[in-house]
XYZ file of C-alpha atoms in Angstrom:
427
model
C 23.583 14.987 -13.350
C 21.716 11.705 -12.880
C 24.647 10.060 -11.073
C 25.095 13.126 -8.868
C 21.404 13.075 -7.886
C 21.487 9.378 -6.999
C 24.674 9.762 -4.950
C 23.200 12.661 -2.938
C 19.975 10.734 -2.287
C 21.843 7.565 -1.243
C 24.083 9.599 1.080
C 21.084 11.244 2.785
C 19.359 7.880 3.255
C 22.569 6.299 4.560
C 22.836 9.105 7.119
C 19.330 8.182 8.348
C 17.967 11.637 7.493
C 14.140 11.544 7.695
C 12.470 10.964 4.324
C 10.792 14.377 4.018
C 14.020 16.173 4.978
C 16.006 14.021 2.514
C 13.726 14.972 -0.359
C 13.743 18.645 0.606
C 17.544 18.812 1.015
C 18.019 16.993 -2.294
C 15.820 19.564 -4.045
C 17.685 22.503 -2.460
C 21.105 20.980 -3.195
C 20.287 20.320 -6.863
C 18.904 23.847 -7.151
C 22.173 25.412 -5.963
C 24.319 23.069 -8.063
C 22.378 22.999 -11.315
C 19.888 25.870 -11.562
C 20.692 29.509 -12.424
C 17.399 30.540 -10.802
C 16.490 30.619 -7.066
C 13.827 27.915 -7.288
C 13.279 27.884 -3.514
C 11.394 31.174 -3.885
C 8.548 29.223 -5.485
C 8.308 26.916 -2.470
C 5.638 28.913 -0.629
C 3.315 29.012 -3.611
C 3.883 25.306 -4.334
C 3.138 24.325 -0.735
C -0.092 26.330 -0.827
C -1.219 25.016 -4.225
C -0.465 21.393 -3.340
C -1.666 21.534 0.270
C -5.062 22.934 -0.715
C -5.758 20.309 -3.385
C -9.251 18.934 -2.716
C -8.194 15.372 -3.571
C -5.705 15.272 -0.684
C -8.502 15.676 1.871
C -9.216 11.976 1.234
C -5.953 11.033 2.994
C -6.884 12.095 6.558
C -10.408 10.793 5.979
C -9.221 7.281 5.098
C -6.705 7.302 7.941
C -9.448 8.365 10.383
C -11.731 5.640 9.000
C -9.121 2.976 9.808
C -8.463 4.459 13.269
C -12.169 4.349 14.191
C -12.600 0.783 12.939
C -9.601 -0.344 14.982
C -10.767 1.325 18.192
C -14.393 0.241 17.779
C -13.443 -3.459 17.986
C -14.888 -4.174 14.542
C -11.618 -5.644 13.264
C -11.429 -8.269 16.002
C -14.893 -9.630 15.223
C -14.134 -9.513 11.492
C -10.996 -11.630 12.054
C -12.908 -14.224 14.078
C -15.602 -14.363 11.386
C -13.095 -14.990 8.613
C -11.472 -17.756 10.686
C -14.768 -19.696 10.446
C -14.727 -19.548 6.645
C -11.070 -20.115 5.694
C -9.503 -21.580 8.849
C -10.051 -25.170 7.652
C -7.447 -24.786 4.872
C -3.859 -26.040 5.435
C -2.317 -23.171 7.335
C -5.410 -22.331 9.383
C -5.253 -18.846 10.846
C -2.606 -17.759 8.333
C -5.358 -17.680 5.726
C -7.391 -15.541 8.106
C -4.460 -13.129 8.257
C -4.606 -12.728 4.478
C -8.417 -12.660 4.248
C -8.766 -10.148 7.089
C -6.040 -7.986 5.566
C -7.835 -7.977 2.209
C -11.133 -7.026 3.831
C -9.594 -4.376 6.087
C -7.603 -3.018 3.127
C -10.939 -2.476 1.383
C -11.842 0.034 4.095
C -8.625 1.618 5.381
C -6.537 2.313 2.260
C -3.267 2.001 4.202
C -0.800 -0.897 4.266
C 0.823 0.049 7.568
C -2.595 0.429 9.234
C -3.661 -2.942 7.821
C -0.535 -4.763 9.050
C -0.704 -3.114 12.471
C -4.409 -3.807 12.949
C -4.420 -7.438 11.833
C -1.117 -8.085 13.605
C -2.516 -6.877 16.924
C -5.331 -9.422 16.683
C -3.345 -12.313 15.170
C 0.090 -12.418 16.856
C -1.177 -13.843 20.190
C -2.417 -16.924 18.297
C 1.064 -18.088 17.242
C 2.048 -19.941 20.402
C -1.507 -20.908 21.309
C -1.926 -23.029 18.182
C 1.669 -24.073 17.448
C 2.304 -22.249 14.151
C 5.662 -21.833 12.469
C 6.390 -18.359 13.828
C 8.379 -16.830 10.930
C 5.805 -17.908 8.332
C 2.887 -16.715 10.483
C 4.529 -13.310 10.911
C 5.286 -13.241 7.188
C 1.591 -13.669 6.356
C 0.729 -10.600 8.461
C 3.445 -8.499 6.796
C 2.463 -9.675 3.304
C -1.279 -9.356 3.920
C -0.749 -5.797 5.096
C 0.684 -4.822 1.721
C -2.774 -5.291 0.156
C -3.774 -1.933 1.670
C -2.149 0.027 -1.166
C -3.605 -2.096 -3.986
C -7.189 -2.963 -3.061
C -9.460 0.124 -3.309
C -9.847 2.497 -1.632
C -6.089 3.084 -1.627
C -4.325 6.249 -0.484
C -1.370 5.457 -2.755
C -3.614 5.161 -5.813
C -5.042 8.606 -5.016
C -1.515 10.040 -4.856
C -0.505 8.294 -8.094
C -3.584 9.738 -9.798
C -2.731 13.209 -8.487
C 0.933 13.013 -9.562
C 0.302 11.605 -13.051
C -3.087 13.173 -13.840
C -4.717 9.727 -14.040
C -8.377 9.063 -13.169
C -8.679 7.795 -9.586
C -12.019 5.990 -10.229
C -10.367 4.137 -13.125
C -7.392 3.244 -10.931
C -9.743 1.950 -8.242
C -11.528 -0.262 -10.756
C -8.187 -1.486 -12.095
C -7.058 -2.495 -8.606
C -9.955 -4.865 -7.845
C -8.990 -7.989 -9.793
C -5.191 -7.773 -9.199
C -5.759 -7.032 -5.504
C -7.976 -10.004 -4.774
C -5.980 -12.219 -7.154
C -2.828 -11.392 -5.208
C -4.614 -12.242 -1.942
C -5.578 -15.608 -3.489
C -1.983 -16.211 -4.591
C -0.814 -15.479 -1.035
C -3.249 -18.088 0.270
C -2.073 -20.546 -2.369
C 1.508 -19.971 -1.224
C 0.490 -20.779 2.363
C -1.252 -24.001 1.283
C 1.789 -25.075 -0.723
C 4.246 -24.403 2.109
C 2.072 -26.116 4.724
C 1.637 -29.192 2.526
C 5.409 -29.337 2.067
C 6.065 -28.884 5.803
C 3.144 -30.395 7.728
C 4.259 -28.992 11.080
C 4.077 -25.383 9.933
C 0.287 -25.221 9.747
C -0.389 -25.342 13.474
C -3.374 -26.879 15.208
C -6.248 -27.783 12.888
C -9.308 -25.546 13.174
C -12.620 -27.383 13.112
C -15.892 -25.680 12.343
C -19.274 -26.381 10.770
C -21.693 -24.583 8.494
C -23.768 -23.384 11.421
C -20.761 -21.595 12.901
C -19.874 -20.146 9.503
C -23.311 -18.637 8.950
C -23.385 -17.427 12.563
C -20.137 -15.522 11.846
C -21.536 -13.678 8.822
C -22.827 -10.659 10.818
C -19.224 -9.924 11.853
C -18.292 -9.531 8.165
C -21.146 -7.179 7.307
C -19.694 -3.936 8.821
C -16.444 -3.825 6.775
C -18.269 -4.938 3.625
C -20.917 -2.281 4.284
C -18.279 0.457 4.631
C -16.600 -0.753 1.444
C -19.920 -0.494 -0.409
C -20.556 2.983 1.007
C -17.109 4.253 -0.019
C -16.611 2.601 -3.392
C -20.313 2.320 -4.282
C -20.885 6.056 -3.830
C -18.038 6.789 -6.265
C -19.328 4.564 -9.069
C -22.943 5.500 -8.490
C -21.901 9.049 -9.292
C -22.955 10.272 -5.839
C -19.529 11.281 -4.524
C -15.950 12.065 -5.464
C -13.200 9.933 -3.842
C -12.760 12.639 -1.190
C -16.479 12.832 -0.430
C -16.685 9.029 -0.407
C -13.907 8.885 2.210
C -15.919 11.290 4.373
C -19.012 9.104 3.978
C -16.897 6.148 5.108
C -15.921 8.010 8.286
C -19.589 8.751 9.027
C -20.477 5.073 8.464
C -17.609 3.979 10.759
C -18.838 6.343 13.494
C -22.357 4.924 13.189
C -20.971 1.379 13.545
C -18.881 2.442 16.542
C -22.002 3.947 18.146
C -23.977 0.740 17.538
C -21.166 -1.200 19.239
C -21.211 1.189 22.201
C -17.638 2.339 21.477
C -18.295 5.885 20.272
C -16.961 8.011 23.110
C -15.113 11.320 23.258
C -11.997 9.523 24.490
C -12.073 7.095 21.576
C -12.591 9.924 19.070
C -9.768 11.949 20.636
C -7.336 9.037 20.284
C -8.520 8.377 16.703
C -8.084 12.037 15.728
C -4.641 12.211 17.366
C -3.508 9.120 15.457
C -4.915 10.578 12.242
C -3.119 13.900 12.751
C 0.242 12.188 13.346
C -0.066 9.990 10.255
C -1.444 12.748 8.026
C 1.256 15.220 9.087
C 3.955 12.714 8.142
C 2.345 11.995 4.765
C 1.765 15.660 3.908
C 5.321 16.673 4.808
C 6.680 13.968 2.488
C 4.246 15.005 -0.277
C 5.212 18.685 -0.089
C 8.947 17.899 -0.082
C 8.491 15.518 -3.030
C 6.498 18.092 -5.025
C 9.299 20.638 -4.584
C 11.906 18.030 -5.576
C 9.927 17.075 -8.695
C 9.698 20.772 -9.621
C 13.472 21.160 -9.297
C 14.121 17.984 -11.313
C 11.884 19.265 -14.131
C 13.495 22.719 -14.229
C 17.084 21.426 -14.297
C 16.148 18.994 -17.070
C 16.789 15.737 -15.208
C 13.444 14.262 -16.280
C 14.244 14.933 -19.940
C 17.790 13.633 -19.509
C 16.495 10.412 -17.978
C 13.985 9.943 -20.812
C 16.708 10.525 -23.400
C 19.021 8.108 -21.584
C 16.418 5.336 -21.585
C 15.545 5.995 -25.252
C 19.220 5.912 -26.189
C 19.677 2.407 -24.798
C 18.054 0.981 -27.926
C 15.878 -1.468 -25.982
C 12.424 -2.674 -26.988
C 9.476 -1.343 -24.938
C 9.204 -4.676 -23.104
C 12.942 -4.753 -22.316
C 12.723 -1.157 -21.095
C 9.803 -2.084 -18.856
C 11.819 -4.962 -17.380
C 14.670 -2.521 -16.717
C 12.265 -0.105 -14.980
C 10.900 -2.947 -12.840
C 14.421 -4.042 -11.872
C 15.367 -0.476 -10.874
C 12.182 -0.077 -8.807
C 12.751 -3.408 -7.041
C 16.266 -2.304 -6.045
C 15.026 1.141 -4.976
C 12.326 -0.530 -2.882
C 14.994 -2.189 -0.756
C 16.301 1.207 0.336
C 13.383 3.652 0.158
C 10.147 3.985 2.091
C 7.196 3.291 -0.222
C 5.491 6.681 -0.017
C 8.661 8.597 -0.816
C 9.452 6.080 -3.552
C 6.026 6.656 -5.118
C 6.289 10.430 -4.911
C 9.804 10.608 -6.346
C 9.564 7.997 -9.105
C 5.996 8.216 -10.438
C 6.277 11.715 -12.001
C 9.600 10.791 -13.631
C 8.943 7.242 -14.806
C 5.283 7.453 -15.849
C 5.950 9.765 -18.860
C 8.598 7.289 -20.056
C 6.146 4.395 -19.680
C 3.435 6.271 -21.597
C 5.938 7.119 -24.355
C 6.666 3.390 -24.652
C 2.966 2.816 -25.394
C 1.817 1.446 -22.033
C -1.420 2.496 -20.342
C -0.911 4.778 -17.282
C -3.760 3.012 -15.429
C -2.108 -0.370 -15.978
C 1.267 1.011 -14.900
C -0.322 2.469 -11.767
C -1.382 -1.021 -10.686
C 1.997 -2.517 -11.600
C 3.697 0.230 -9.581
C 1.477 -0.557 -6.575
C 2.582 -4.215 -6.669
C 6.213 -3.079 -6.845
C 5.593 -0.803 -3.859
C 4.084 -3.791 -2.068
C 7.322 -5.724 -2.547
C 9.175 -2.740 -1.076
C 7.043 -3.019 2.068
C 8.445 -6.476 2.882
C 11.962 -6.425 1.404
C 14.845 -5.674 3.795
C 16.458 -3.498 4.951
C 13.790 -0.737 4.792
C 10.581 -2.838 4.459
C 8.298 -0.906 6.803
C 5.769 -3.727 7.298
C 8.567 -5.955 8.603
C 9.253 -3.451 11.385
C 5.554 -2.942 12.109
C 5.012 -6.696 12.603
C 8.203 -7.049 14.656
C 7.075 -4.141 16.819
C 3.755 -5.865 17.533
C 5.551 -9.139 18.241
C 7.808 -7.398 20.753
C 10.405 -10.173 21.081
C 12.934 -12.163 19.076
C 14.808 -10.974 15.986
C 13.407 -9.168 12.960
C 15.223 -11.743 10.799
C 12.360 -14.146 11.617
C 9.860 -11.776 10.001
C 12.122 -11.320 6.974
C 12.403 -15.095 6.493
C 8.646 -15.537 6.778
C 7.950 -12.759 4.258
C 10.450 -14.046 1.655
C 8.062 -16.576 -0.021
C 5.490 -13.804 -0.488
C 8.030 -11.593 -2.243
C 8.373 -14.415 -4.790
C 4.567 -14.521 -5.050
C 4.540 -10.787 -5.809
C 7.064 -11.327 -8.595
C 4.655 -13.918 -10.011
C 1.887 -11.277 -9.848
C 4.113 -8.807 -11.716
C 4.700 -11.449 -14.399
C 0.934 -12.006 -14.705
C 0.318 -8.269 -15.145
C 3.001 -8.108 -17.850
C 1.580 -11.142 -19.645
C -2.100 -10.246 -19.172
C -2.591 -6.444 -18.948
C -6.366 -6.963 -19.051
C -6.218 -8.174 -15.449
C -5.993 -4.479 -14.621
C -7.658 -2.909 -17.652
C -10.769 -5.061 -18.135
C -12.956 -3.442 -15.457
C -12.054 0.169 -16.381
C -12.674 -0.538 -20.070
C -15.997 -2.183 -19.180
C -17.227 0.822 -17.185
C -15.614 3.708 -19.077
């Protein structure tokens, strides 16, 4: 049954069937092959129950928040402000790509939105300052991945929904690993630019006066972050309500910048509707697939298979990581999260691991999927913004950061408290 399921899924992906349709067709096919009951008759009720879940309202709110920030010009000023503080390091603007991505990730919750936004601002600088183009593009693709790890993260909300794990705890758990990974990315840039002096581009000179003058440009995103995350931990709002507060704060900032117009809001809402529709269709298809997998006993069969291997919990975890890394090369991250989390998380919990810790580990694995060929979505986003050359350049530039992510996975395995310290402190 397991082999049959994998073969059907691989065939659908190989045929370039859209992700939501692939998941839906897989569920229907397994139902007809394996189930004596017409499970598709429950589809209407499942769509209604899932689609009306209050927690999912946070998704369009966070997407809209990122759309407004992008169109209000706040991101551009934020990028220029960060340049003043980290541009002096070997690698110059490449550190700004990572720093801006980390800061924007702390407001948007989306990796694709982060890569697209920072890429739009940063790509024109490549030829102006003589950077090594593949590495520069790789920093944008890698920095964009931080959107699903640093709170507020849409993927963490979905993981919490799928595995019945506390979203506030997951948000707390994502802080230290998220900013540590950003620091490791910057360390990777320094190391590469020291090894190859010509890769770092033109040196950026600044002074303390310019740095302090740039601070006001960093206040808006930090302020939105405090509104969103602060309201959750102050007990004033749920994650969904906090996302709505973030949208209100973004609209106020847009108004102060003179960018709040009906045209801007119309474009922001249109972009939000397109993105949200795609996400919701994948979610609903994945929920139906997970229902079918549970009814036909595939989840139990997989658990029994893993238990029967006779491996230690740590060896089993390494096997799970290896499988997820391979899957990440061929699956889009959202569909990968929705199809694997409900199946694998019970196995991980049975092995004695904390579901909050595994949620953060899974986010890092999903981050690697964003920049590993052939399906790494951030690679295509950055190449689309670049608009010339071959996508192989972006893949080469992102490769060192995949290695950095593996180092982050090793740190989480060796030191689980990197993710669990803050939640244990607060809860």
